[in-house]
């Protein structure tokens, strides 16, 4: 495959000719010269205009010959990097270059350097689904499984984690596009969970890649909720979430997109959890504790308060809906429990947007699960409110003013269509339990 030209060939064309000549059997290049040629060609290939001759099927097939054993490791890596870059810059080339079978057979259990670049190439080749034979898909499964197990048990250096990220991206593509024809990938759940358990509790590219893969896999009860440690796995993801939603992190650009998959995974885990200890652990995490009712809910430093702050933050359009859904599920889809757990002030957004009927009297003192000592709107203990006065401490004039204030408040809420309940002050007057004071 000679590159023809009239005036002067490009530098990339000349470098490619050197590789063609060397590959044809002349072996004219020494090891160092071959490395230098590949490095120079890699630099030229970063610009599609300068390295135009690289961006075709024939050139990549030539480079693939240098990119597999028995060539030395450094030569293989340089050739593979050129291929990866070409496939990244030329989406059309991915449909022409069929290298998946060769790569999965040559690179099972190879070095971390090779995992990084080979997994990236295969990720790019699986962006657009092709029809692969079952034997190739089984070998691809074996390739992915071997690397995930190795990472779960071994090196977690920065470069090893970068390689793991590429393998997880490949796994995600396969799970999205080949799940109907691939072998089951349930066996990768355990190494993924083992790896994320060994990582620092921060959301980064590695943890996000693992979470994305877990979202495409079933919540296997035997793995997620082991009898000897049922909350160990959920605890990992709550620690990640707690770190991500700290007040100082809320203004981080793109945080909504970052935490949404983690929240979906937590919702998925809660739905799959039939272990009572796990469900109670979830509720303790997502709902404010009784100790937090010394002031309006959402003002403490707990994870539950930070989640309430997010649902009231208009910039978190994705996350707020998922948080609401977890809290609704944790309330057993009972509107009384839902309002009790987070207060009507926070709950009303979800209730109205989902057209959930609020039973009459749900904000009153006689409703089960809602003690009359708690402000149903803010969730705060009435006795802790700054201007709280018990009826016993009020004069008749103060009682009348408070009744008027509540009457106006309820009428406004009814007129706005937020709730459809009888005004308790009107009811009191009509039943004779409330009388106007004489002038």
Short mmCIF file of N, CA, C and O in Angstrom, two decimals, residues 198-327:
data_model
loop_
_atom_site.label_atom_id
_atom_site.label_comp_id
_atom_site.label_asym_id
_atom_site.label_seq_id
_atom_site.Cartn_x
_atom_site.Cartn_y
_atom_site.Cartn_z
N UNK A 198 -12.98 -0.18 48.00
CA UNK A 198 -11.58 0.09 48.31
C UNK A 198 -11.17 1.52 47.95
O UNK A 198 -10.08 1.96 48.33
N UNK A 199 -12.03 2.23 47.24
CA UNK A 199 -11.69 3.57 46.77
C UNK A 199 -12.05 4.63 47.80
O UNK A 199 -12.92 4.42 48.64
N UNK A 200 -11.40 5.80 47.74
CA UNK A 200 -11.82 6.92 48.59
C UNK A 200 -13.27 7.28 48.32
O UNK A 200 -13.76 7.13 47.20
N UNK A 201 -13.98 7.77 49.32
CA UNK A 201 -15.41 8.07 49.19
C UNK A 201 -15.61 9.44 48.54
O UNK A 201 -16.09 10.40 49.16
N UNK A 202 -15.23 9.54 47.28
CA UNK A 202 -15.46 10.76 46.51
C UNK A 202 -16.00 10.36 45.13
O UNK A 202 -15.68 9.29 44.61
N UNK A 203 -16.83 11.22 44.58
CA UNK A 203 -17.37 10.97 43.25
C UNK A 203 -16.39 11.53 42.23
O UNK A 203 -16.14 12.75 42.19
N UNK A 204 -15.80 10.65 41.44
CA UNK A 204 -14.89 11.06 40.37
C UNK A 204 -15.16 10.18 39.15
O UNK A 204 -16.15 9.44 39.11
N UNK A 205 -14.30 10.27 38.16
CA UNK A 205 -14.53 9.52 36.92
C UNK A 205 -14.58 8.02 37.16
O UNK A 205 -15.34 7.30 36.51
N UNK A 206 -13.78 7.53 38.11
CA UNK A 206 -13.74 6.09 38.38
C UNK A 206 -15.04 5.63 39.03
O UNK A 206 -15.70 4.69 38.56
N UNK A 207 -15.41 6.29 40.13
CA UNK A 207 -16.63 5.88 40.82
C UNK A 207 -17.86 6.08 39.94
O UNK A 207 -18.79 5.26 39.96
N UNK A 208 -17.87 7.15 39.15
CA UNK A 208 -19.01 7.38 38.24
C UNK A 208 -19.11 6.26 37.20
O UNK A 208 -20.22 5.82 36.86
N UNK A 209 -17.98 5.78 36.70
CA UNK A 209 -17.98 4.70 35.71
C UNK A 209 -18.51 3.41 36.33
O UNK A 209 -19.29 2.68 35.70
N UNK A 210 -18.09 3.12 37.55
CA UNK A 210 -18.58 1.91 38.24
C UNK A 210 -20.07 2.01 38.50
O UNK A 210 -20.83 1.05 38.27
N UNK A 211 -20.52 3.17 38.96
CA UNK A 211 -21.95 3.38 39.24
C UNK A 211 -22.77 3.21 37.97
O UNK A 211 -23.84 2.58 37.99
N UNK A 212 -22.30 3.75 36.86
CA UNK A 212 -23.02 3.62 35.59
C UNK A 212 -23.19 2.16 35.20
O UNK A 212 -24.26 1.76 34.72
N UNK A 213 -22.15 1.37 35.41
CA UNK A 213 -22.24 -0.06 35.09
C UNK A 213 -23.22 -0.77 36.03
O UNK A 213 -24.03 -1.60 35.58
N UNK A 214 -23.14 -0.46 37.32
CA UNK A 214 -24.04 -1.10 38.28
C UNK A 214 -25.50 -0.79 37.99
O UNK A 214 -26.39 -1.61 38.25
N UNK A 215 -25.76 0.38 37.43
CA UNK A 215 -27.14 0.73 37.08
C UNK A 215 -27.71 -0.17 36.00
O UNK A 215 -28.92 -0.34 35.90
N UNK A 216 -26.83 -0.75 35.19
CA UNK A 216 -27.26 -1.63 34.11
C UNK A 216 -27.31 -3.09 34.53
O UNK A 216 -27.65 -3.95 33.73
N UNK A 217 -26.97 -3.36 35.79
CA UNK A 217 -26.92 -4.73 36.29
C UNK A 217 -27.96 -4.91 37.40
O UNK A 217 -28.35 -3.94 38.06
N UNK A 218 -28.41 -6.14 37.64
CA UNK A 218 -29.42 -6.36 38.68
C UNK A 218 -28.85 -6.18 40.08
O UNK A 218 -27.66 -6.39 40.31
N UNK A 219 -29.72 -5.76 41.02
CA UNK A 219 -29.32 -5.69 42.43
C UNK A 219 -29.46 -7.08 43.04
O UNK A 219 -30.48 -7.42 43.65
N UNK A 220 -28.45 -7.87 42.85
CA UNK A 220 -28.47 -9.24 43.35
C UNK A 220 -28.43 -9.24 44.88
O UNK A 220 -27.47 -8.77 45.49
N UNK A 221 -29.48 -9.76 45.50
CA UNK A 221 -29.61 -9.69 46.96
C UNK A 221 -28.45 -10.36 47.68
O UNK A 221 -28.00 -9.88 48.72
N UNK A 222 -27.95 -11.46 47.13
CA UNK A 222 -26.87 -12.18 47.80
C UNK A 222 -25.58 -11.36 47.85
O UNK A 222 -24.75 -11.56 48.73
N UNK A 223 -25.43 -10.44 46.89
CA UNK A 223 -24.21 -9.62 46.84
C UNK A 223 -24.40 -8.29 47.54
O UNK A 223 -23.55 -7.84 48.30
N UNK A 224 -25.53 -7.65 47.31
CA UNK A 224 -25.78 -6.33 47.88
C UNK A 224 -26.13 -6.38 49.37
O UNK A 224 -25.81 -5.47 50.12
N UNK A 225 -26.83 -7.41 49.78
CA UNK A 225 -27.34 -7.47 51.16
C UNK A 225 -26.94 -8.77 51.84
O UNK A 225 -27.75 -9.61 52.16
N UNK A 226 -25.65 -8.94 52.06
CA UNK A 226 -25.16 -10.14 52.71
C UNK A 226 -25.65 -10.19 54.15
O UNK A 226 -25.67 -9.18 54.85
N UNK A 227 -26.05 -11.36 54.60
CA UNK A 227 -26.62 -11.51 55.94
C UNK A 227 -25.68 -11.02 57.03
O UNK A 227 -26.12 -10.42 58.02
N UNK A 228 -24.38 -11.25 56.85
CA UNK A 228 -23.44 -10.86 57.89
C UNK A 228 -23.16 -9.35 57.89
O UNK A 228 -22.65 -8.81 58.88
N UNK A 229 -23.47 -8.67 56.79
CA UNK A 229 -23.24 -7.21 56.72
C UNK A 229 -24.23 -6.60 55.74
O UNK A 229 -23.85 -6.13 54.66
N UNK A 230 -25.52 -6.56 56.07
CA UNK A 230 -26.54 -6.16 55.10
C UNK A 230 -26.46 -4.71 54.65
O UNK A 230 -26.90 -4.38 53.55
N UNK A 231 -25.91 -3.82 55.49
CA UNK A 231 -25.88 -2.40 55.09
C UNK A 231 -24.51 -1.96 54.57
O UNK A 231 -24.32 -0.79 54.24
N UNK A 232 -23.56 -2.89 54.46
CA UNK A 232 -22.20 -2.51 54.06
C UNK A 232 -22.18 -1.85 52.68
O UNK A 232 -21.54 -0.81 52.49
N UNK A 233 -22.88 -2.42 51.71
CA UNK A 233 -22.86 -1.88 50.36
C UNK A 233 -23.65 -0.57 50.27
O UNK A 233 -23.14 0.44 49.75
N UNK A 234 -24.91 -0.50 50.79
CA UNK A 234 -25.60 0.80 50.77
C UNK A 234 -24.81 1.90 51.47
O UNK A 234 -24.84 3.06 51.04
N UNK A 235 -24.08 1.55 52.51
CA UNK A 235 -23.31 2.53 53.25
C UNK A 235 -22.25 3.20 52.37
O UNK A 235 -21.99 4.40 52.49
N UNK A 236 -21.66 2.43 51.47
CA UNK A 236 -20.66 2.98 50.55
C UNK A 236 -21.26 4.13 49.75
O UNK A 236 -20.69 5.22 49.63
N UNK A 237 -22.43 3.88 49.18
CA UNK A 237 -23.04 4.86 48.29
C UNK A 237 -23.60 6.06 49.04
O UNK A 237 -23.60 7.18 48.53
N UNK A 238 -24.05 5.85 50.28
CA UNK A 238 -24.50 6.99 51.08
C UNK A 238 -23.31 7.86 51.48
O UNK A 238 -23.44 9.09 51.57
N UNK A 239 -22.16 7.25 51.72
CA UNK A 239 -20.97 8.04 52.04
C UNK A 239 -20.55 8.88 50.83
O UNK A 239 -20.16 10.04 50.97
N UNK A 240 -20.64 8.29 49.65
CA UNK A 240 -20.34 9.05 48.43
C UNK A 240 -21.30 10.22 48.27
O UNK A 240 -20.90 11.35 47.95
N UNK A 241 -22.58 9.96 48.51
CA UNK A 241 -23.59 11.00 48.36
C UNK A 241 -23.40 12.09 49.40
O UNK A 241 -23.48 13.29 49.08
N UNK A 242 -23.17 11.70 50.64
CA UNK A 242 -23.00 12.68 51.72
C UNK A 242 -21.85 13.63 51.43
O UNK A 242 -21.95 14.84 51.65
N UNK A 243 -20.76 13.09 50.90
CA UNK A 243 -19.60 13.92 50.57
C UNK A 243 -19.92 14.88 49.43
O UNK A 243 -19.51 16.04 49.43
N UNK A 244 -20.70 14.41 48.48
CA UNK A 244 -20.98 15.21 47.27
C UNK A 244 -21.94 16.36 47.52
O UNK A 244 -21.88 17.37 46.81
N UNK A 245 -22.85 16.23 48.50
CA UNK A 245 -23.89 17.25 48.68
C UNK A 245 -23.62 18.16 49.87
O UNK A 245 -24.52 18.85 50.35
N UNK A 246 -22.39 18.18 50.35
CA UNK A 246 -22.05 19.14 51.39
C UNK A 246 -22.30 20.56 50.88
O UNK A 246 -22.14 20.83 49.68
N UNK A 247 -22.72 21.48 51.74
CA UNK A 247 -23.05 22.84 51.29
C UNK A 247 -21.95 23.50 50.43
O UNK A 247 -22.25 24.20 49.48
N UNK A 248 -20.69 23.24 50.76
CA UNK A 248 -19.61 23.86 50.00
C UNK A 248 -19.45 23.28 48.60
O UNK A 248 -18.75 23.84 47.76
N UNK A 249 -20.13 22.13 48.35
CA UNK A 249 -20.03 21.48 47.04
C UNK A 249 -21.23 21.77 46.14
O UNK A 249 -21.19 21.47 44.95
N UNK A 250 -22.29 22.34 46.70
CA UNK A 250 -23.55 22.45 45.97
C UNK A 250 -23.42 23.31 44.72
O UNK A 250 -24.13 23.10 43.73
N UNK A 251 -22.53 24.30 44.73
CA UNK A 251 -22.37 25.18 43.57
C UNK A 251 -21.41 24.62 42.53
O UNK A 251 -21.10 25.30 41.55
N UNK A 252 -20.92 23.40 42.73
CA UNK A 252 -20.02 22.79 41.76
C UNK A 252 -20.73 22.61 40.42
O UNK A 252 -21.81 22.02 40.37
N UNK A 253 -20.16 23.13 39.32
CA UNK A 253 -20.82 22.99 38.01
C UNK A 253 -21.07 21.53 37.65
O UNK A 253 -20.19 20.68 37.83
N UNK A 254 -22.27 21.23 37.19
CA UNK A 254 -22.58 19.88 36.75
C UNK A 254 -22.88 18.90 37.86
O UNK A 254 -23.00 17.69 37.61
N UNK A 255 -23.01 19.38 39.10
CA UNK A 255 -23.23 18.45 40.23
C UNK A 255 -24.54 17.69 40.08
O UNK A 255 -24.63 16.52 40.45
N UNK A 256 -25.55 18.34 39.53
CA UNK A 256 -26.84 17.68 39.33
C UNK A 256 -26.67 16.44 38.46
O UNK A 256 -27.16 15.35 38.78
N UNK A 257 -25.95 16.58 37.34
CA UNK A 257 -25.71 15.44 36.45
C UNK A 257 -24.83 14.39 37.11
O UNK A 257 -24.96 13.19 36.82
N UNK A 258 -23.94 14.82 37.99
CA UNK A 258 -23.00 13.90 38.63
C UNK A 258 -23.68 13.01 39.66
O UNK A 258 -23.44 11.80 39.71
N UNK A 259 -24.55 13.60 40.49
CA UNK A 259 -25.14 12.81 41.58
C UNK A 259 -26.41 12.08 41.16
O UNK A 259 -26.84 11.15 41.85
N UNK A 260 -27.02 12.47 40.04
CA UNK A 260 -28.28 11.83 39.63
C UNK A 260 -28.12 10.31 39.46
O UNK A 260 -28.96 9.55 39.97
N UNK A 261 -27.08 9.80 38.76
CA UNK A 261 -26.94 8.33 38.65
C UNK A 261 -26.77 7.65 40.00
O UNK A 261 -27.29 6.55 40.21
N UNK A 262 -26.04 8.28 40.91
CA UNK A 262 -25.86 7.70 42.25
C UNK A 262 -27.20 7.62 42.98
O UNK A 262 -27.51 6.62 43.63
N UNK A 263 -28.01 8.65 42.85
CA UNK A 263 -29.33 8.64 43.48
C UNK A 263 -30.23 7.57 42.86
O UNK A 263 -30.97 6.89 43.57
N UNK A 264 -30.14 7.40 41.54
CA UNK A 264 -30.93 6.35 40.89
C UNK A 264 -30.50 4.98 41.40
O UNK A 264 -31.34 4.10 41.66
N UNK A 265 -29.19 4.78 41.58
CA UNK A 265 -28.70 3.50 42.09
C UNK A 265 -29.21 3.27 43.51
O UNK A 265 -29.64 2.16 43.85
N UNK A 266 -29.18 4.30 44.34
CA UNK A 266 -29.70 4.15 45.71
C UNK A 266 -31.19 3.82 45.69
O UNK A 266 -31.66 2.99 46.48
N UNK A 267 -31.92 4.46 44.80
CA UNK A 267 -33.35 4.15 44.67
C UNK A 267 -33.55 2.70 44.25
O UNK A 267 -34.43 2.00 44.77
N UNK A 268 -32.71 2.25 43.34
CA UNK A 268 -32.79 0.87 42.86
C UNK A 268 -32.46 -0.12 44.00
O UNK A 268 -33.13 -1.15 44.14
N UNK A 269 -31.47 0.21 44.79
CA UNK A 269 -31.09 -0.65 45.91
C UNK A 269 -32.21 -0.72 46.94
O UNK A 269 -32.55 -1.79 47.45
N UNK A 270 -32.81 0.44 47.25
CA UNK A 270 -33.90 0.47 48.23
C UNK A 270 -35.09 -0.36 47.75
O UNK A 270 -35.71 -1.09 48.52
N UNK A 271 -35.40 -0.25 46.47
CA UNK A 271 -36.51 -1.01 45.91
C UNK A 271 -36.26 -2.51 46.01
O UNK A 271 -37.18 -3.30 46.25
N UNK A 272 -34.99 -2.90 45.83
CA UNK A 272 -34.64 -4.33 45.86
C UNK A 272 -34.47 -4.87 47.27
O UNK A 272 -34.45 -6.09 47.47
N UNK A 273 -34.34 -3.98 48.24
CA UNK A 273 -34.04 -4.41 49.61
C UNK A 273 -35.30 -4.92 50.31
O UNK A 273 -36.26 -4.17 50.50
N UNK A 274 -35.28 -6.18 50.70
CA UNK A 274 -36.37 -6.74 51.50
C UNK A 274 -35.91 -7.00 52.94
O UNK A 274 -36.69 -7.43 53.77
N UNK A 275 -34.64 -6.71 53.18
CA UNK A 275 -34.08 -6.87 54.52
C UNK A 275 -34.50 -5.66 55.35
O UNK A 275 -34.20 -4.51 55.00
N UNK A 276 -35.19 -5.87 56.44
CA UNK A 276 -35.74 -4.77 57.24
C UNK A 276 -34.65 -3.85 57.76
O UNK A 276 -34.83 -2.62 57.83
N UNK A 277 -33.50 -4.41 58.11
CA UNK A 277 -32.41 -3.58 58.62
C UNK A 277 -31.95 -2.59 57.55
O UNK A 277 -31.63 -1.43 57.85
N UNK A 278 -31.91 -3.04 56.30
CA UNK A 278 -31.50 -2.16 55.20
C UNK A 278 -32.52 -1.06 54.99
O UNK A 278 -32.17 0.12 54.83
N UNK A 279 -33.80 -1.39 55.00
CA UNK A 279 -34.84 -0.39 54.78
C UNK A 279 -34.86 0.66 55.90
O UNK A 279 -35.02 1.85 55.65
N UNK A 280 -34.67 0.21 57.13
CA UNK A 280 -34.63 1.16 58.24
C UNK A 280 -33.38 2.04 58.17
O UNK A 280 -33.42 3.23 58.52
N UNK A 281 -32.28 1.46 57.70
CA UNK A 281 -31.05 2.23 57.52
C UNK A 281 -31.27 3.33 56.48
O UNK A 281 -30.86 4.49 56.67
N UNK A 282 -31.93 2.99 55.37
CA UNK A 282 -32.25 3.98 54.34
C UNK A 282 -33.07 5.12 54.92
O UNK A 282 -32.78 6.31 54.69
N UNK A 283 -34.12 4.78 55.67
CA UNK A 283 -35.00 5.81 56.21
C UNK A 283 -34.26 6.72 57.18
O UNK A 283 -34.50 7.94 57.22
N UNK A 284 -33.36 6.14 57.96
CA UNK A 284 -32.58 6.95 58.90
C UNK A 284 -31.67 7.93 58.17
O UNK A 284 -31.34 9.00 58.69
N UNK A 285 -31.26 7.55 56.96
CA UNK A 285 -30.38 8.41 56.18
C UNK A 285 -31.14 9.51 55.44
O UNK A 285 -30.67 10.64 55.33
N UNK A 286 -32.29 9.19 54.89
CA UNK A 286 -32.97 10.14 54.00
C UNK A 286 -33.97 11.04 54.71
O UNK A 286 -34.36 12.08 54.17
N UNK A 287 -34.37 10.66 55.92
CA UNK A 287 -35.35 11.47 56.65
C UNK A 287 -34.69 12.13 57.87
O UNK A 287 -33.89 11.49 58.56
N UNK A 288 -35.06 13.37 58.17
CA UNK A 288 -34.52 14.03 59.36
C UNK A 288 -34.90 13.26 60.63
O UNK A 288 -35.99 12.69 60.72
N UNK A 289 -34.00 13.28 61.60
CA UNK A 289 -34.27 12.60 62.87
C UNK A 289 -35.16 13.48 63.74
O UNK A 289 -35.37 14.67 63.47
N UNK A 290 -35.68 12.91 64.81
CA UNK A 290 -36.52 13.67 65.74
C UNK A 290 -35.72 14.79 66.40
O UNK A 290 -36.27 15.84 66.73
N UNK A 291 -34.43 14.57 66.58
CA UNK A 291 -33.59 15.60 67.20
C UNK A 291 -33.50 16.85 66.32
O UNK A 291 -33.22 17.95 66.83
N UNK A 292 -33.71 16.70 65.01
CA UNK A 292 -33.62 17.84 64.09
C UNK A 292 -34.86 18.73 64.11
O UNK A 292 -34.90 19.77 63.46
N UNK A 293 -35.89 18.31 64.86
CA UNK A 293 -37.13 19.08 64.88
C UNK A 293 -37.10 20.24 65.89
O UNK A 293 -38.11 20.89 66.13
N UNK A 294 -35.93 20.52 66.43
CA UNK A 294 -35.81 21.69 67.30
C UNK A 294 -35.79 22.98 66.49
O UNK A 294 -35.82 24.07 67.05
N UNK A 295 -35.74 22.84 65.18
CA UNK A 295 -35.86 23.97 64.26
C UNK A 295 -36.49 23.46 62.98
O UNK A 295 -36.66 22.25 62.81
N UNK A 296 -36.88 24.34 62.06
CA UNK A 296 -37.50 23.85 60.82
C UNK A 296 -36.60 22.83 60.12
O UNK A 296 -35.37 22.97 60.11
N UNK A 297 -37.22 21.79 59.53
CA UNK A 297 -36.44 20.75 58.85
C UNK A 297 -35.64 21.35 57.70
O UNK A 297 -36.05 22.32 57.07
N UNK A 298 -34.49 20.74 57.45
CA UNK A 298 -33.63 21.21 56.36
C UNK A 298 -32.58 22.20 56.79
O UNK A 298 -31.84 22.72 55.95
N UNK A 299 -32.46 22.47 58.10
CA UNK A 299 -31.50 23.47 58.57
C UNK A 299 -30.35 22.88 59.37
O UNK A 299 -29.49 23.62 59.84
N UNK A 300 -30.31 21.56 59.50
CA UNK A 300 -29.21 20.95 60.25
C UNK A 300 -28.09 20.57 59.27
O UNK A 300 -28.14 20.87 58.09
N UNK A 301 -27.09 19.88 59.79
CA UNK A 301 -25.95 19.48 58.96
C UNK A 301 -26.02 18.02 58.52
O UNK A 301 -25.04 17.47 58.02
N UNK A 302 -27.17 17.39 58.67
CA UNK A 302 -27.30 15.97 58.31
C UNK A 302 -27.46 15.80 56.80
O UNK A 302 -27.81 16.75 56.09
N UNK A 303 -27.24 14.58 56.34
CA UNK A 303 -27.46 14.28 54.92
C UNK A 303 -28.91 14.54 54.55
O UNK A 303 -29.20 15.10 53.48
N UNK A 304 -29.85 14.17 55.42
CA UNK A 304 -31.27 14.39 55.12
C UNK A 304 -31.56 15.87 54.89
O UNK A 304 -32.31 16.23 53.98
N UNK A 305 -30.98 16.75 55.71
CA UNK A 305 -31.18 18.18 55.53
C UNK A 305 -30.59 18.67 54.21
O UNK A 305 -31.19 19.48 53.51
N UNK A 306 -29.43 18.16 53.86
CA UNK A 306 -28.81 18.56 52.60
C UNK A 306 -29.66 18.10 51.41
O UNK A 306 -29.76 18.81 50.39
N UNK A 307 -30.29 16.94 51.53
CA UNK A 307 -31.17 16.47 50.46
C UNK A 307 -32.41 17.36 50.36
O UNK A 307 -32.87 17.66 49.24
N UNK A 308 -32.94 17.81 51.49
CA UNK A 308 -34.09 18.71 51.46
C UNK A 308 -33.71 20.05 50.84
O UNK A 308 -34.50 20.67 50.12
N UNK A 309 -32.50 20.50 51.09
CA UNK A 309 -32.04 21.74 50.48
C UNK A 309 -31.94 21.59 48.96
O UNK A 309 -32.22 22.53 48.21
N UNK A 310 -31.56 20.40 48.51
CA UNK A 310 -31.45 20.17 47.07
C UNK A 310 -32.82 20.15 46.40
O UNK A 310 -33.01 20.70 45.32
N UNK A 311 -33.83 19.53 47.04
CA UNK A 311 -35.14 19.46 46.41
C UNK A 311 -35.78 20.84 46.30
O UNK A 311 -36.69 21.05 45.49
N UNK A 312 -35.30 21.78 47.10
CA UNK A 312 -35.83 23.14 47.00
C UNK A 312 -34.93 24.05 46.16
O UNK A 312 -35.18 25.24 46.06
N UNK A 313 -33.90 23.46 45.58
CA UNK A 313 -32.96 24.21 44.75
C UNK A 313 -33.32 24.01 43.27
O UNK A 313 -33.22 22.90 42.75
N UNK A 314 -33.73 25.07 42.57
CA UNK A 314 -34.20 24.91 41.18
C UNK A 314 -33.13 24.46 40.19
O UNK A 314 -33.45 24.06 39.07
N UNK A 315 -31.86 24.51 40.56
CA UNK A 315 -30.80 24.08 39.64
C UNK A 315 -30.62 22.57 39.61
O UNK A 315 -29.93 22.05 38.75
N UNK A 316 -31.27 21.86 40.55
CA UNK A 316 -31.12 20.40 40.62
C UNK A 316 -32.38 19.73 40.08
O UNK A 316 -33.07 19.00 40.78
N UNK A 317 -32.65 19.95 38.81
CA UNK A 317 -33.89 19.45 38.22
C UNK A 317 -33.92 17.93 38.14
O UNK A 317 -34.97 17.31 38.30
N UNK A 318 -32.81 17.28 37.87
CA UNK A 318 -32.77 15.82 37.78
C UNK A 318 -32.77 15.18 39.17
O UNK A 318 -33.56 14.28 39.45
N UNK A 319 -31.91 15.68 40.03
CA UNK A 319 -31.72 15.05 41.33
C UNK A 319 -32.93 15.20 42.24
O UNK A 319 -33.27 14.29 42.99
N UNK A 320 -33.59 16.36 42.18
CA UNK A 320 -34.69 16.59 43.11
C UNK A 320 -35.81 15.58 42.90
O UNK A 320 -36.40 15.09 43.87
N UNK A 321 -36.10 15.22 41.65
CA UNK A 321 -37.16 14.26 41.38
C UNK A 321 -36.80 12.88 41.94
O UNK A 321 -37.65 12.17 42.48
N UNK A 322 -35.53 12.49 41.80
CA UNK A 322 -35.10 11.18 42.30
C UNK A 322 -35.12 11.16 43.83
O UNK A 322 -35.54 10.17 44.44
N UNK A 323 -34.67 12.26 44.45
CA UNK A 323 -34.70 12.34 45.92
C UNK A 323 -36.13 12.24 46.42
O UNK A 323 -36.44 11.50 47.36
N UNK A 324 -37.02 12.99 45.78
CA UNK A 324 -38.44 12.92 46.15
C UNK A 324 -38.96 11.48 46.04
O UNK A 324 -39.69 11.00 46.90
N UNK A 325 -38.57 10.80 44.95
CA UNK A 325 -39.07 9.45 44.73
C UNK A 325 -38.58 8.50 45.82
O UNK A 325 -39.34 7.65 46.32
N UNK A 326 -37.31 8.63 46.22
CA UNK A 326 -36.78 7.79 47.30
C UNK A 326 -37.54 8.06 48.59
O UNK A 326 -37.91 7.13 49.33
N UNK A 327 -37.80 9.34 48.86
CA UNK A 327 -38.51 9.69 50.09
C UNK A 327 -39.97 9.22 50.04
O UNK A 327 -40.53 8.79 51.06
#
